[in-house]
Amino acid sequence: MQDSELLEGLNDEQAAAVTHEGSGLLILAGAGSGKTRVLTTKLAWLIKERGLDPYSILAVTFTKKAAGEMKERAIALESRAAYANIRTFHSFGAYCLRRYWQEAGVDKNFTVYDDDDSASLLAKAIPGIKKSEAAILAKRIALAKDYGLTPDDDLSVLDGGDGVFAVQYRSYQKRLEQTGNVDFGDLILLPYITLKNNALLRSDIHRRYRVIMVDEYQDSNIAQFLLLKELSGVEEGAPTYVCVVGDDDQSIYKFRGAEVQNILNFRDNFPGSDLIRLETNYRSTDMILSCAASLVSNNSGRLGKNLCSARGKGKKPTLVFLPNQDDETEFCADMIENSLNKGGAYSDWAILYRTNAQSLGFESCFLHRKIPYTLVGSLKFYEREEIKDLLSWLAFVANPRDEIAFRRIVNKPARGIGPGSQDKIVDAAFGKPLTETLDSVKLSKKAGEALKDFFSIYKTFTDFLDENKDSELKLSEFIRLIVEKSGLKEHYESQDEISGSSKSDNMEELASSALFYSCSKEGLLDFLDHIELDRSLENPEGEEKKDAVTLITLHNTKGLEYKKVIITGMESGIFPRQDKTGADLEEERRLFYVGITRARDELYFTSCASRRLYGRTSFMLPSPFLSELGKNNFRVLGQEPAAFVSYDNDPIAKKYCKGACLYHDEWGQGYIVEAFYSEENNYVIGVKFDGSSGIKRFLPKFQSKDLLIVK
DNA sequence: CCCGTCGTTATTTTT
DNA sequence: TAACGACGGG
């Protein structure tokens, strides 16, 4: 067995992880340590060498891209891996709900609402709420679901204790149930609740899945953990083998409900599990890893590991101090052009930043200097107006109770069915199909006629699906029919003409992407599941890959690598953001760690002395993270500021740290929202006082008498 | 319905 | 600064 050709070329730890059996396994896989290789080899090994039925293997990842890659690579090693269930967490949830829709209490033909749809629904569920408030509340509900909480649970963590949130959450959920649809959170939460309450279903699942693997476990949320517990039957003594892979140092999605404790406590929750560390890094040079190690050692509560490069010492990373953000963009452009003259490629380079807004300067500079770039994660294809309209038509055909889809399309192009009429129609339906409201709703003559027309168009679509369900016709044809007959084509063609956009082309692109789906209700649902769960970063039929510099947020770089990486905006207040303290600051540090470990050969940091922020030019100080990289691990270019921000060595800074509550005779109670050193190297704090909006600034060094720390 | 104007507000976002 | 949403007039 040990001689299996699958194990060739693996190091000892990797081989041990692949062949491990028994009672659960946590693989702590450092950045670039070949974790996908281990996972895929393990999949192949289980089937080939251990004779496991691929049908009994479930492997979940977080992104569609990762799932696709895992599947492809596993199949390359062992063709029967094609029958294993390799999916994203959410796609697996959707699969469960499609299968057990009755038990879960959802519509057989449910579709998935995205965050935008949820906010729209919420605006209707809670009358009088503002759109911006609805979006915030929708986020909070999504977070509750990530935490595994229903309206009936103790919601005090999200609530502030007055119970208002529970009421809002319940109204939203009720309205959602009337549509028959689910939101992203439900894709995890509903399967969990259904399993928890249904022993029969549970034992079915436990019989089927003998092996469950989870990738990127450090970014799983509580709901996902709860679901995993039910799926594995760990508390009922089911013999499921659970293997999770992750890196606690790369957990960067706490704000979205990810729970690092899942990976830190894995061995308590799955008793008797073993731990294997993958610490050989095949991606980056040693100097880069030294920076990363030095930085992340400032975090507490880590499982801990020592990454060792398999690629030698390499070049020292470089920290560059620049006067302002324009110099920063020009400097990056210069470096890229220089490297190209020496025979490099644009695509060797990636420019990383903390916030999307920072891409703007690079875009205009690169445009000007004719440096090709790809902007990752800006306006996503499926979030474009025309695509959402078209998808709403598809969703409404699939499920005529879909209030949000209905509202989106019923008056576009304008038919004279405004918001008021829409409300009447939805109220009349009261959770029944909206297409059956024609007789029960009282509308103006004009709106009534228009609705009749609208429903007759709708009927030609459903008829078309019925008539062609057994034909060879593809779903693409159906979508083209909708584009044509819904009026969207005309509507957007005239817009394209005026503004030079390509909205009708985009709709055609969506149609052609449905070429491999059958022209039937099943094909339609399949297609909707597929795209709703694949908001991947690339355009679908992506233009052929050109040689270009990548502009990308730090968050979006997870799992990616580049030869040469520039991490920009290394300034206190930007990265880390100024309001980060404690556990949040540690997450920012991990984000920096992720950024650093994306680089294969060359790594640069840029830090500006001043930056235009919200219309003002602000003086910036270097990010405190820079002083954590280890003095000897990098070299410095440009004019180094007099002092690095160091909160540790200054007793005043320690006392007046960010987040601290204080009391001021004149202003009352407040808390410190920003803290930095001024040009004269004085420690400055910004305080937000209760009952006043702006931020007041003070110099604690001179004003300590007036600034009493409360807590 | 479309367009201008004013006011508000500035994270990160696998699904 | 700039970008976006809300709102009111044509």
Short mmCIF file of N, CA and C in Angstrom, two decimals, chain A residues 229-354:
data_model
loop_
_atom_site.label_atom_id
_atom_site.label_comp_id
_atom_site.label_asym_id
_atom_site.label_seq_id
_atom_site.Cartn_x
_atom_site.Cartn_y
_atom_site.Cartn_z
N LYS A 229 -21.60 18.53 11.75
CA LYS A 229 -21.81 17.63 12.89
C LYS A 229 -22.97 16.66 12.61
N GLU A 230 -24.06 17.20 12.06
CA GLU A 230 -25.21 16.34 11.76
C GLU A 230 -24.90 15.37 10.63
N LEU A 231 -24.22 15.87 9.61
CA LEU A 231 -23.90 15.02 8.46
C LEU A 231 -23.01 13.85 8.86
N SER A 232 -22.07 14.15 9.76
CA SER A 232 -21.10 13.12 10.13
C SER A 232 -21.66 12.20 11.21
N GLY A 233 -22.62 12.69 11.96
CA GLY A 233 -23.17 11.89 13.05
C GLY A 233 -22.18 11.64 14.16
N VAL A 234 -21.26 12.57 14.33
CA VAL A 234 -20.18 12.35 15.29
C VAL A 234 -20.72 12.15 16.71
N GLU A 235 -21.85 12.81 17.00
CA GLU A 235 -22.37 12.69 18.36
C GLU A 235 -23.24 11.46 18.56
N GLU A 236 -23.50 10.76 17.46
CA GLU A 236 -24.31 9.54 17.57
C GLU A 236 -23.46 8.31 17.33
N GLY A 237 -22.16 8.51 17.22
CA GLY A 237 -21.26 7.37 17.02
C GLY A 237 -21.27 6.81 15.61
N ALA A 238 -21.74 7.58 14.62
CA ALA A 238 -21.68 7.12 13.24
C ALA A 238 -20.21 6.98 12.81
N PRO A 239 -19.90 6.00 11.97
CA PRO A 239 -18.50 5.73 11.64
C PRO A 239 -17.93 6.62 10.55
N THR A 240 -18.50 7.80 10.34
CA THR A 240 -18.03 8.68 9.27
C THR A 240 -16.61 9.19 9.58
N TYR A 241 -15.78 9.16 8.55
CA TYR A 241 -14.43 9.69 8.69
C TYR A 241 -14.44 11.16 8.25
N VAL A 242 -14.08 12.03 9.16
CA VAL A 242 -14.11 13.47 8.85
C VAL A 242 -12.69 13.99 8.76
N CYS A 243 -12.37 14.61 7.64
CA CYS A 243 -11.04 15.17 7.44
C CYS A 243 -11.19 16.63 7.02
N VAL A 244 -10.68 17.53 7.84
CA VAL A 244 -10.76 18.95 7.47
C VAL A 244 -9.36 19.51 7.24
N VAL A 245 -9.29 20.46 6.32
CA VAL A 245 -8.02 21.07 5.96
C VAL A 245 -8.14 22.57 6.10
N GLY A 246 -7.15 23.20 6.67
CA GLY A 246 -7.22 24.64 6.77
C GLY A 246 -5.97 25.22 7.38
N ASP A 247 -6.00 26.52 7.54
CA ASP A 247 -4.86 27.23 8.10
C ASP A 247 -5.42 28.35 8.97
N ASP A 248 -5.28 28.19 10.27
CA ASP A 248 -5.87 29.19 11.17
C ASP A 248 -5.27 30.57 10.92
N ASP A 249 -4.07 30.63 10.38
CA ASP A 249 -3.45 31.93 10.12
C ASP A 249 -4.05 32.64 8.91
N GLN A 250 -4.90 31.94 8.17
CA GLN A 250 -5.48 32.56 6.98
C GLN A 250 -6.98 32.78 7.12
N SER A 251 -7.47 32.81 8.34
CA SER A 251 -8.89 33.04 8.55
C SER A 251 -9.18 34.54 8.43
N ILE A 252 -9.90 34.94 7.40
CA ILE A 252 -10.09 36.36 7.12
C ILE A 252 -11.55 36.74 6.89
N TYR A 253 -12.47 35.87 7.25
CA TYR A 253 -13.87 36.19 6.99
C TYR A 253 -14.75 36.17 8.23
N LYS A 254 -14.16 36.58 9.34
CA LYS A 254 -14.94 36.64 10.58
C LYS A 254 -16.13 37.58 10.41
N PHE A 255 -15.92 38.68 9.71
CA PHE A 255 -17.00 39.66 9.54
C PHE A 255 -18.20 39.06 8.82
N ARG A 256 -17.98 37.96 8.19
CA ARG A 256 -19.08 37.28 7.51
C ARG A 256 -19.55 36.06 8.25
N GLY A 257 -19.12 35.92 9.47
CA GLY A 257 -19.61 34.81 10.28
C GLY A 257 -18.66 33.63 10.39
N ALA A 258 -17.51 33.70 9.70
CA ALA A 258 -16.54 32.61 9.82
C ALA A 258 -16.06 32.54 11.26
N GLU A 259 -15.83 31.36 11.73
CA GLU A 259 -15.50 31.16 13.13
C GLU A 259 -14.20 30.37 13.25
N VAL A 260 -13.11 31.10 13.60
CA VAL A 260 -11.80 30.44 13.71
C VAL A 260 -11.85 29.33 14.74
N GLN A 261 -12.71 29.49 15.74
CA GLN A 261 -12.79 28.48 16.78
C GLN A 261 -13.10 27.10 16.20
N ASN A 262 -13.79 27.07 15.05
CA ASN A 262 -14.08 25.77 14.44
C ASN A 262 -12.81 24.96 14.22
N ILE A 263 -11.80 25.62 13.71
CA ILE A 263 -10.56 24.87 13.43
C ILE A 263 -9.74 24.70 14.72
N LEU A 264 -9.78 25.73 15.57
CA LEU A 264 -9.00 25.63 16.81
C LEU A 264 -9.55 24.51 17.71
N ASN A 265 -10.87 24.31 17.67
CA ASN A 265 -11.49 23.32 18.55
C ASN A 265 -11.84 22.02 17.85
N PHE A 266 -11.38 21.86 16.62
CA PHE A 266 -11.80 20.68 15.87
C PHE A 266 -11.58 19.38 16.64
N ARG A 267 -10.41 19.33 17.28
CA ARG A 267 -10.08 18.05 17.93
C ARG A 267 -10.90 17.81 19.19
N ASP A 268 -11.53 18.86 19.72
CA ASP A 268 -12.46 18.64 20.83
C ASP A 268 -13.82 18.20 20.32
N ASN A 269 -14.21 18.79 19.20
CA ASN A 269 -15.53 18.48 18.67
C ASN A 269 -15.59 17.14 17.96
N PHE A 270 -14.45 16.73 17.44
CA PHE A 270 -14.36 15.41 16.81
C PHE A 270 -13.32 14.61 17.58
N PRO A 271 -13.73 14.03 18.69
CA PRO A 271 -12.78 13.46 19.65
C PRO A 271 -11.91 12.38 19.02
N GLY A 272 -10.66 12.36 19.44
CA GLY A 272 -9.74 11.34 18.97
C GLY A 272 -9.11 11.67 17.63
N SER A 273 -9.43 12.84 17.08
CA SER A 273 -8.86 13.19 15.78
C SER A 273 -7.36 13.42 15.89
N ASP A 274 -6.69 13.19 14.78
CA ASP A 274 -5.25 13.46 14.72
C ASP A 274 -4.99 14.79 14.03
N LEU A 275 -3.76 15.27 14.20
CA LEU A 275 -3.36 16.54 13.60
C LEU A 275 -2.09 16.31 12.79
N ILE A 276 -2.13 16.73 11.55
CA ILE A 276 -0.92 16.67 10.72
C ILE A 276 -0.64 18.06 10.19
N ARG A 277 0.61 18.51 10.33
CA ARG A 277 0.97 19.83 9.82
C ARG A 277 1.71 19.70 8.51
N LEU A 278 1.32 20.48 7.53
CA LEU A 278 2.09 20.57 6.28
C LEU A 278 2.86 21.87 6.34
N GLU A 279 4.17 21.78 6.52
CA GLU A 279 4.94 22.99 6.77
C GLU A 279 6.00 23.28 5.70
N THR A 280 6.04 22.46 4.68
CA THR A 280 6.96 22.77 3.60
C THR A 280 6.24 23.59 2.55
N ASN A 281 6.78 24.76 2.29
CA ASN A 281 6.15 25.68 1.35
C ASN A 281 6.85 25.59 0.00
N TYR A 282 6.06 25.29 -1.01
CA TYR A 282 6.63 25.12 -2.35
C TYR A 282 6.44 26.36 -3.21
N ARG A 283 5.90 27.41 -2.64
CA ARG A 283 5.56 28.58 -3.43
C ARG A 283 6.59 29.70 -3.31
N SER A 284 6.84 30.14 -2.08
CA SER A 284 7.60 31.37 -1.88
C SER A 284 9.03 31.10 -1.46
N THR A 285 9.87 32.11 -1.66
CA THR A 285 11.24 32.00 -1.20
C THR A 285 11.30 32.23 0.31
N ASP A 286 12.41 31.88 0.89
CA ASP A 286 12.56 31.91 2.34
C ASP A 286 12.43 33.32 2.93
N MET A 287 12.97 34.33 2.23
CA MET A 287 12.91 35.69 2.74
C MET A 287 11.46 36.16 2.86
N ILE A 288 10.65 35.76 1.92
CA ILE A 288 9.24 36.12 1.95
C ILE A 288 8.56 35.44 3.14
N LEU A 289 8.87 34.18 3.32
CA LEU A 289 8.25 33.44 4.43
C LEU A 289 8.71 33.96 5.78
N SER A 290 9.94 34.46 5.85
CA SER A 290 10.42 35.01 7.12
C SER A 290 9.59 36.22 7.53
N CYS A 291 9.30 37.08 6.57
CA CYS A 291 8.43 38.22 6.85
C CYS A 291 7.08 37.73 7.37
N ALA A 292 6.53 36.76 6.67
CA ALA A 292 5.21 36.24 7.03
C ALA A 292 5.22 35.67 8.44
N ALA A 293 6.25 34.89 8.73
CA ALA A 293 6.32 34.22 10.04
C ALA A 293 6.47 35.24 11.15
N SER A 294 7.37 36.23 10.91
CA SER A 294 7.60 37.24 11.92
C SER A 294 6.31 38.02 12.20
N LEU A 295 5.60 38.36 11.15
CA LEU A 295 4.35 39.11 11.30
C LEU A 295 3.34 38.33 12.12
N VAL A 296 3.08 37.11 11.71
CA VAL A 296 1.94 36.39 12.28
C VAL A 296 2.24 35.89 13.69
N SER A 297 3.53 35.91 14.06
CA SER A 297 3.86 35.51 15.43
C SER A 297 3.30 36.53 16.43
N ASN A 298 2.86 37.69 15.94
CA ASN A 298 2.25 38.68 16.82
C ASN A 298 0.81 38.35 17.19
N ASN A 299 0.26 37.34 16.55
CA ASN A 299 -1.10 36.93 16.90
C ASN A 299 -1.09 35.92 18.03
N SER A 300 -2.18 35.92 18.80
CA SER A 300 -2.27 34.94 19.89
C SER A 300 -3.26 33.85 19.50
N GLY A 301 -3.32 32.81 20.27
CA GLY A 301 -4.31 31.76 20.05
C GLY A 301 -4.17 31.05 18.73
N ARG A 302 -2.93 30.84 18.30
CA ARG A 302 -2.73 30.10 17.05
C ARG A 302 -2.42 28.65 17.37
N LEU A 303 -2.70 27.80 16.40
CA LEU A 303 -2.26 26.41 16.55
C LEU A 303 -0.75 26.35 16.33
N GLY A 304 -0.23 27.27 15.53
CA GLY A 304 1.21 27.41 15.38
C GLY A 304 1.83 26.47 14.37
N LYS A 305 2.73 27.02 13.58
CA LYS A 305 3.48 26.17 12.64
C LYS A 305 4.68 26.94 12.13
N ASN A 306 5.63 26.22 11.56
CA ASN A 306 6.82 26.85 11.00
C ASN A 306 6.92 26.51 9.53
N LEU A 307 6.69 27.51 8.68
CA LEU A 307 6.79 27.24 7.26
C LEU A 307 8.25 27.26 6.83
N CYS A 308 8.61 26.26 6.03
CA CYS A 308 9.97 26.16 5.51
C CYS A 308 9.91 26.19 4.01
N SER A 309 10.72 27.04 3.39
CA SER A 309 10.67 27.12 1.94
C SER A 309 11.45 25.99 1.30
N ALA A 310 10.89 25.46 0.22
CA ALA A 310 11.61 24.46 -0.56
C ALA A 310 12.32 25.15 -1.72
N ARG A 311 12.34 26.47 -1.72
CA ARG A 311 12.82 27.19 -2.90
C ARG A 311 14.04 28.07 -2.64
N GLY A 312 14.66 27.94 -1.49
CA GLY A 312 15.87 28.72 -1.24
C GLY A 312 15.60 30.11 -0.70
N LYS A 313 16.68 30.85 -0.46
CA LYS A 313 16.59 32.11 0.25
C LYS A 313 15.84 33.19 -0.52
N GLY A 314 16.26 33.41 -1.74
CA GLY A 314 15.57 34.41 -2.57
C GLY A 314 15.94 35.84 -2.24
N LYS A 315 15.16 36.76 -2.87
CA LYS A 315 15.42 38.19 -2.75
C LYS A 315 14.72 38.76 -1.52
N LYS A 316 15.39 39.72 -0.88
CA LYS A 316 14.74 40.38 0.25
C LYS A 316 13.54 41.20 -0.23
N PRO A 317 12.42 41.10 0.45
CA PRO A 317 11.31 42.00 0.12
C PRO A 317 11.71 43.45 0.34
N THR A 318 11.03 44.36 -0.33
CA THR A 318 11.39 45.77 -0.27
C THR A 318 10.22 46.62 0.21
N LEU A 319 10.51 47.47 1.17
CA LEU A 319 9.51 48.43 1.64
C LEU A 319 9.85 49.78 1.04
N VAL A 320 8.90 50.40 0.37
CA VAL A 320 9.16 51.67 -0.29
C VAL A 320 8.30 52.78 0.33
N PHE A 321 8.95 53.82 0.83
CA PHE A 321 8.22 54.98 1.33
C PHE A 321 8.08 56.01 0.23
N LEU A 322 6.87 56.50 0.03
CA LEU A 322 6.61 57.43 -1.05
C LEU A 322 5.85 58.65 -0.51
N PRO A 323 5.97 59.78 -1.19
CA PRO A 323 5.31 60.99 -0.69
C PRO A 323 3.79 60.90 -0.69
N ASN A 324 3.21 60.41 -1.77
CA ASN A 324 1.74 60.35 -1.81
C ASN A 324 1.25 59.27 -2.76
N GLN A 325 -0.06 59.16 -2.89
CA GLN A 325 -0.62 58.03 -3.63
C GLN A 325 -0.34 58.11 -5.13
N ASP A 326 -0.15 59.34 -5.66
CA ASP A 326 0.18 59.44 -7.08
C ASP A 326 1.57 58.90 -7.34
N ASP A 327 2.48 59.20 -6.41
CA ASP A 327 3.83 58.63 -6.53
C ASP A 327 3.78 57.12 -6.40
N GLU A 328 2.86 56.67 -5.58
CA GLU A 328 2.73 55.22 -5.38
C GLU A 328 2.35 54.53 -6.68
N THR A 329 1.34 55.06 -7.36
CA THR A 329 0.91 54.41 -8.60
C THR A 329 2.01 54.51 -9.66
N GLU A 330 2.65 55.68 -9.73
CA GLU A 330 3.70 55.85 -10.72
C GLU A 330 4.87 54.91 -10.44
N PHE A 331 5.18 54.78 -9.15
CA PHE A 331 6.28 53.88 -8.77
C PHE A 331 5.97 52.44 -9.20
N CYS A 332 4.76 52.00 -8.95
CA CYS A 332 4.37 50.64 -9.34
C CYS A 332 4.46 50.47 -10.85
N ALA A 333 3.95 51.47 -11.57
CA ALA A 333 3.99 51.41 -13.02
C ALA A 333 5.43 51.34 -13.52
N ASP A 334 6.32 52.16 -12.91
CA ASP A 334 7.73 52.15 -13.30
C ASP A 334 8.33 50.76 -13.10
N MET A 335 8.07 50.20 -11.93
CA MET A 335 8.66 48.89 -11.64
C MET A 335 8.19 47.83 -12.62
N ILE A 336 6.91 47.89 -12.94
CA ILE A 336 6.35 46.90 -13.86
C ILE A 336 6.97 47.07 -15.24
N GLU A 337 7.06 48.31 -15.70
CA GLU A 337 7.65 48.54 -17.02
C GLU A 337 9.11 48.12 -17.07
N ASN A 338 9.84 48.43 -16.00
CA ASN A 338 11.24 48.01 -15.95
C ASN A 338 11.38 46.50 -16.07
N SER A 339 10.53 45.79 -15.33
CA SER A 339 10.66 44.34 -15.35
C SER A 339 10.32 43.79 -16.73
N LEU A 340 9.42 44.49 -17.41
CA LEU A 340 9.06 44.03 -18.74
C LEU A 340 10.21 44.18 -19.71
N ASN A 341 10.97 45.27 -19.54
CA ASN A 341 12.13 45.48 -20.39
C ASN A 341 13.17 44.39 -20.20
N LYS A 342 13.12 43.77 -19.00
CA LYS A 342 14.07 42.68 -18.74
C LYS A 342 13.49 41.33 -19.10
N GLY A 343 12.38 41.35 -19.80
CA GLY A 343 11.85 40.08 -20.28
C GLY A 343 10.74 39.45 -19.45
N GLY A 344 10.21 40.19 -18.50
CA GLY A 344 9.10 39.66 -17.71
C GLY A 344 7.77 39.86 -18.43
N ALA A 345 6.70 39.46 -17.77
CA ALA A 345 5.37 39.62 -18.34
C ALA A 345 4.52 40.45 -17.39
N TYR A 346 3.51 41.14 -17.96
CA TYR A 346 2.60 41.89 -17.10
C TYR A 346 1.94 40.98 -16.06
N SER A 347 1.63 39.76 -16.53
CA SER A 347 0.88 38.86 -15.65
C SER A 347 1.71 38.31 -14.49
N ASP A 348 3.02 38.62 -14.47
CA ASP A 348 3.80 38.26 -13.29
C ASP A 348 3.37 39.08 -12.08
N TRP A 349 2.76 40.22 -12.36
CA TRP A 349 2.54 41.22 -11.31
C TRP A 349 1.11 41.24 -10.78
N ALA A 350 1.03 41.45 -9.48
CA ALA A 350 -0.28 41.71 -8.87
C ALA A 350 -0.15 42.87 -7.91
N ILE A 351 -1.12 43.77 -7.97
CA ILE A 351 -1.17 44.89 -7.04
C ILE A 351 -2.30 44.66 -6.06
N LEU A 352 -1.92 44.58 -4.78
CA LEU A 352 -2.89 44.25 -3.74
C LEU A 352 -3.22 45.49 -2.92
N TYR A 353 -4.47 45.62 -2.53
CA TYR A 353 -4.87 46.74 -1.69
C TYR A 353 -5.98 46.30 -0.76
N ARG A 354 -6.21 47.11 0.28
CA ARG A 354 -7.17 46.74 1.31
C ARG A 354 -8.62 47.00 0.85
#
